[in-house]
mmCIF file of C-alpha atoms and ligand atoms in Angstrom:
data_model
loop_
_atom_site.group_PDB
_atom_site.id
_atom_site.type_symbol
_atom_site.label_atom_id
_atom_site.label_comp_id
_atom_site.label_asym_id
_atom_site.label_seq_id
_atom_site.Cartn_x
_atom_site.Cartn_y
_atom_site.Cartn_z
ATOM 1 C CA MET A 1 -0.418 -196.513 3.532
ATOM 2 C CA SER A 2 -2.686 -195.916 0.535
ATOM 3 C CA ASP A 3 -3.403 -192.285 -0.232
ATOM 4 C CA THR A 4 -6.647 -192.295 -2.215
ATOM 5 C CA ILE A 5 -9.482 -189.908 -2.942
ATOM 6 C CA PHE A 6 -10.884 -190.847 0.487
ATOM 7 C CA SER A 7 -7.742 -189.570 2.263
ATOM 8 C CA LYS A 8 -8.210 -186.303 0.378
ATOM 9 C CA ILE A 9 -11.846 -186.185 1.539
ATOM 10 C CA ILE A 10 -10.773 -186.768 5.170
ATOM 11 C CA ARG A 11 -8.227 -183.938 4.860
ATOM 12 C CA GLY A 12 -10.852 -181.660 3.319
ATOM 13 C CA GLU A 13 -8.926 -181.321 0.043
ATOM 14 C CA ILE A 14 -11.972 -182.679 -1.827
ATOM 15 C CA PRO A 15 -15.482 -181.661 -0.760
ATOM 16 C CA SER A 16 -17.913 -184.189 0.686
ATOM 17 C CA HIS A 17 -21.288 -184.271 2.356
ATOM 18 C CA LYS A 18 -20.026 -185.210 5.811
ATOM 19 C CA VAL A 19 -22.412 -186.907 8.220
ATOM 20 C CA TYR A 20 -20.005 -187.910 11.019
ATOM 21 C CA GLU A 21 -16.415 -187.442 12.187
ATOM 22 C CA ASP A 22 -14.344 -188.381 15.215
ATOM 23 C CA ASP A 23 -10.607 -188.837 15.691
ATOM 24 C CA LYS A 24 -10.580 -192.243 13.944
ATOM 25 C CA VAL A 25 -13.698 -192.369 11.749
ATOM 26 C CA PHE A 26 -15.241 -190.285 8.947
ATOM 27 C CA ALA A 27 -18.624 -190.787 7.229
ATOM 28 C CA PHE A 28 -20.104 -189.055 4.182
ATOM 29 C CA LEU A 29 -22.691 -189.514 1.453
ATOM 30 C CA ASP A 30 -21.731 -191.699 -1.499
ATOM 31 C CA ILE A 31 -21.573 -189.611 -4.676
ATOM 32 C CA GLY A 32 -22.949 -192.495 -6.764
ATOM 33 C CA PRO A 33 -25.785 -193.619 -4.499
ATOM 34 C CA LEU A 34 -27.592 -196.917 -5.009
ATOM 35 C CA SER A 35 -30.425 -195.392 -2.997
ATOM 36 C CA LYS A 36 -31.278 -192.244 -1.065
ATOM 37 C CA GLY A 37 -29.017 -191.985 1.988
ATOM 38 C CA HIS A 38 -26.253 -194.288 0.672
ATOM 39 C CA THR A 39 -23.469 -193.485 3.131
ATOM 40 C CA LEU A 40 -19.793 -194.462 3.358
ATOM 41 C CA VAL A 41 -18.130 -195.005 6.730
ATOM 42 C CA ILE A 42 -14.339 -195.052 6.614
ATOM 43 C CA PRO A 43 -11.424 -195.233 9.040
ATOM 44 C CA LYS A 44 -9.022 -192.307 8.986
ATOM 45 C CA GLU A 45 -6.278 -194.938 8.897
ATOM 46 C CA ALA A 46 -5.410 -195.317 5.205
ATOM 47 C CA VAL A 47 -5.254 -199.039 4.496
ATOM 48 C CA PRO A 48 -6.704 -200.660 1.387
ATOM 49 C CA THR A 49 -8.606 -203.639 2.810
ATOM 50 C CA LEU A 50 -10.293 -204.706 6.042
ATOM 51 C CA ASP A 51 -7.784 -207.449 6.836
ATOM 52 C CA ARG A 52 -5.077 -204.773 7.155
ATOM 53 C CA LEU A 53 -7.006 -202.503 9.512
ATOM 54 C CA SER A 54 -5.687 -202.025 13.052
ATOM 55 C CA ASP A 55 -7.752 -203.277 15.982
ATOM 56 C CA GLU A 56 -8.045 -199.655 17.178
ATOM 57 C CA SER A 57 -9.608 -198.404 13.933
ATOM 58 C CA ALA A 58 -11.804 -201.512 13.670
ATOM 59 C CA ALA A 59 -13.077 -200.954 17.197
ATOM 60 C CA ALA A 60 -13.721 -197.273 16.481
ATOM 61 C CA ILE A 61 -15.787 -198.130 13.390
ATOM 62 C CA GLY A 62 -17.612 -200.931 15.183
ATOM 63 C CA ARG A 63 -18.579 -198.540 17.969
ATOM 64 C CA VAL A 64 -20.169 -195.979 15.671
ATOM 65 C CA LEU A 65 -21.458 -197.986 12.675
ATOM 66 C CA PRO A 66 -24.811 -199.032 14.210
ATOM 67 C CA ARG A 67 -25.414 -195.423 15.308
ATOM 68 C CA ILE A 68 -24.796 -194.095 11.795
ATOM 69 C CA CYS A 69 -27.079 -196.827 10.393
ATOM 70 C CA ARG A 70 -29.841 -195.696 12.759
ATOM 71 C CA ALA A 71 -29.343 -192.055 11.735
ATOM 72 C CA VAL A 72 -29.485 -192.927 8.012
ATOM 73 C CA MET A 73 -32.679 -194.937 8.558
ATOM 74 C CA LYS A 74 -34.309 -192.161 10.564
ATOM 75 C CA ALA A 75 -33.348 -189.447 8.075
ATOM 76 C CA THR A 76 -34.503 -191.407 5.010
ATOM 77 C CA GLY A 77 -37.465 -193.279 6.490
ATOM 78 C CA ALA A 78 -36.039 -196.615 5.341
ATOM 79 C CA SER A 79 -36.651 -199.638 7.558
ATOM 80 C CA ASP A 80 -34.300 -202.063 5.788
ATOM 81 C CA PHE A 81 -30.722 -201.635 4.661
ATOM 82 C CA ASN A 82 -27.534 -203.456 3.652
ATOM 83 C CA VAL A 83 -24.023 -202.902 4.956
ATOM 84 C CA LEU A 84 -21.524 -203.774 2.237
ATOM 85 C CA GLN A 85 -17.751 -203.920 2.512
ATOM 86 C CA ASN A 86 -15.740 -204.807 -0.615
ATOM 87 C CA ASN A 87 -12.108 -205.940 -0.537
ATOM 88 C CA GLY A 88 -10.070 -206.244 -3.722
ATOM 89 C CA LYS A 89 -10.785 -205.532 -7.369
ATOM 90 C CA SER A 90 -12.459 -208.868 -8.104
ATOM 91 C CA ALA A 91 -14.746 -208.223 -5.115
ATOM 92 C CA HIS A 92 -15.901 -204.935 -6.700
ATOM 93 C CA GLN A 93 -13.643 -202.621 -4.689
ATOM 94 C CA VAL A 94 -12.826 -199.474 -6.662
ATOM 95 C CA VAL A 95 -11.437 -197.127 -4.002
ATOM 96 C CA MET A 96 -8.533 -198.784 -2.189
ATOM 97 C CA HIS A 97 -9.276 -197.331 1.243
ATOM 98 C CA VAL A 98 -11.370 -199.448 3.620
ATOM 99 C CA HIS A 99 -15.010 -198.393 3.573
ATOM 100 C CA PHE A 100 -18.379 -199.653 4.714
ATOM 101 C CA HIS A 101 -21.393 -198.858 2.541
ATOM 102 C CA ILE A 102 -24.702 -198.271 4.329
ATOM 103 C CA ILE A 103 -27.341 -198.753 1.626
ATOM 104 C CA PRO A 104 -30.990 -198.159 2.499
ATOM 105 C CA ARG A 105 -33.519 -200.380 0.740
ATOM 106 C CA PHE A 106 -36.713 -198.926 -0.733
ATOM 107 C CA GLY A 107 -38.560 -201.671 -2.619
ATOM 108 C CA GLU A 108 -36.439 -202.389 -5.694
ATOM 109 C CA GLU A 109 -34.119 -199.465 -4.962
ATOM 110 C CA GLY A 110 -30.923 -200.393 -3.139
ATOM 111 C CA LEU A 111 -28.224 -203.067 -3.370
ATOM 112 C CA GLY A 112 -28.798 -205.744 -6.041
ATOM 113 C CA ILE A 113 -27.617 -209.102 -4.762
ATOM 114 C CA GLU A 114 -26.930 -212.342 -6.604
ATOM 115 C CA TRP A 115 -26.520 -215.010 -3.920
ATOM 116 C CA ASN A 116 -25.056 -217.975 -5.768
ATOM 117 C CA THR A 117 -24.793 -220.743 -3.184
ATOM 118 C CA THR A 118 -22.587 -223.775 -3.787
ATOM 119 C CA ALA A 119 -22.731 -227.277 -2.293
ATOM 120 C CA PHE A 120 -21.419 -227.734 1.262
ATOM 121 C CA ASP A 121 -19.270 -230.743 2.158
ATOM 122 C CA HIS A 122 -19.243 -231.341 5.935
ATOM 123 C CA GLY A 123 -15.945 -233.261 5.865
ATOM 124 C CA ALA A 124 -14.154 -230.501 3.971
ATOM 125 C CA GLY A 125 -16.018 -227.904 6.070
ATOM 126 C CA ALA A 126 -14.696 -229.384 9.322
ATOM 127 C CA ALA A 127 -11.096 -229.252 8.024
ATOM 128 C CA LEU A 128 -11.596 -225.744 6.690
ATOM 129 C CA ALA A 129 -13.032 -224.465 9.987
ATOM 130 C CA LYS A 130 -9.961 -225.888 11.785
ATOM 131 C CA ALA A 131 -7.616 -224.270 9.262
ATOM 132 C CA ILE A 132 -9.278 -220.878 9.659
ATOM 133 C CA SER A 133 -9.194 -221.152 13.463
ATOM 134 C CA ALA A 134 -5.511 -222.099 13.367
ATOM 135 C CA ASN A 135 -4.761 -218.924 11.388
ATOM 136 C CA LEU A 136 -6.441 -216.540 13.820
HETATM 137 P P1 AMP B 1 -16.297 -199.620 -3.830
HETATM 138 O O1 AMP B 1 -16.756 -200.198 -5.137
HETATM 139 O O2 AMP B 1 -16.746 -200.474 -2.658
HETATM 140 O O3 AMP B 1 -14.817 -199.340 -3.810
HETATM 141 O O4 AMP B 1 -17.067 -198.263 -3.655
HETATM 142 C C1 AMP B 1 -16.488 -197.000 -3.810
HETATM 143 C C2 AMP B 1 -17.592 -196.001 -3.646
HETATM 144 O O5 AMP B 1 -17.014 -194.718 -3.504
HETATM 145 C C3 AMP B 1 -18.567 -195.923 -4.824
HETATM 146 O O6 AMP B 1 -19.883 -196.233 -4.367
HETATM 147 C C4 AMP B 1 -18.439 -194.480 -5.302
HETATM 148 O O7 AMP B 1 -19.659 -193.917 -5.712
HETATM 149 C C5 AMP B 1 -17.891 -193.784 -4.074
HETATM 150 N N1 AMP B 1 -17.136 -192.560 -4.340
HETATM 151 C C6 AMP B 1 -16.082 -192.419 -5.167
HETATM 152 N N2 AMP B 1 -15.635 -191.145 -5.145
HETATM 153 C C7 AMP B 1 -16.415 -190.477 -4.267
HETATM 154 C C8 AMP B 1 -16.463 -189.134 -3.794
HETATM 155 N N3 AMP B 1 -15.608 -188.201 -4.233
HETATM 156 N N4 AMP B 1 -17.407 -188.798 -2.889
HETATM 157 C C9 AMP B 1 -18.281 -189.719 -2.443
HETATM 158 N N5 AMP B 1 -18.285 -191.008 -2.830
HETATM 159 C C10 AMP B 1 -17.370 -191.380 -3.739
#
């Protein structure tokens, strides 16, 4: 359990601009938007990172996330958007409650991305793919 500002928002102890709620999911406008319509979609289950989320909450978010994306796009008029999900401080996570950012893109306005690719080794890649599979 991680009781953060987002748990307080779910409980209504802190105000938010709510856009969606069901028994497992809550969505509201980000208070520090990267662009108009920047929305956060969160599970009501209070866990810090995605790898700790239950299958039930993950399924509930997966069911509704595309619908909320469509609603954000329709309401803002954006045609492109990013979905961002940070896990851990070094990965830019500030609030330790799982959340998905929906960030509409309007020209230069939106999520800034630095995509620093590294070399790929097929031998090491084959071993790594096996190791990941074995851990599922
Ligand atoms: P992250 O860096 O992925 O942890 O993002 C946390 C996000 O939560 C940031 O984009 C903040 O602007 C947003 N945020 C923090 N507090 C609030 C709040 N009270 N209401 C809405 N959004 C918030």
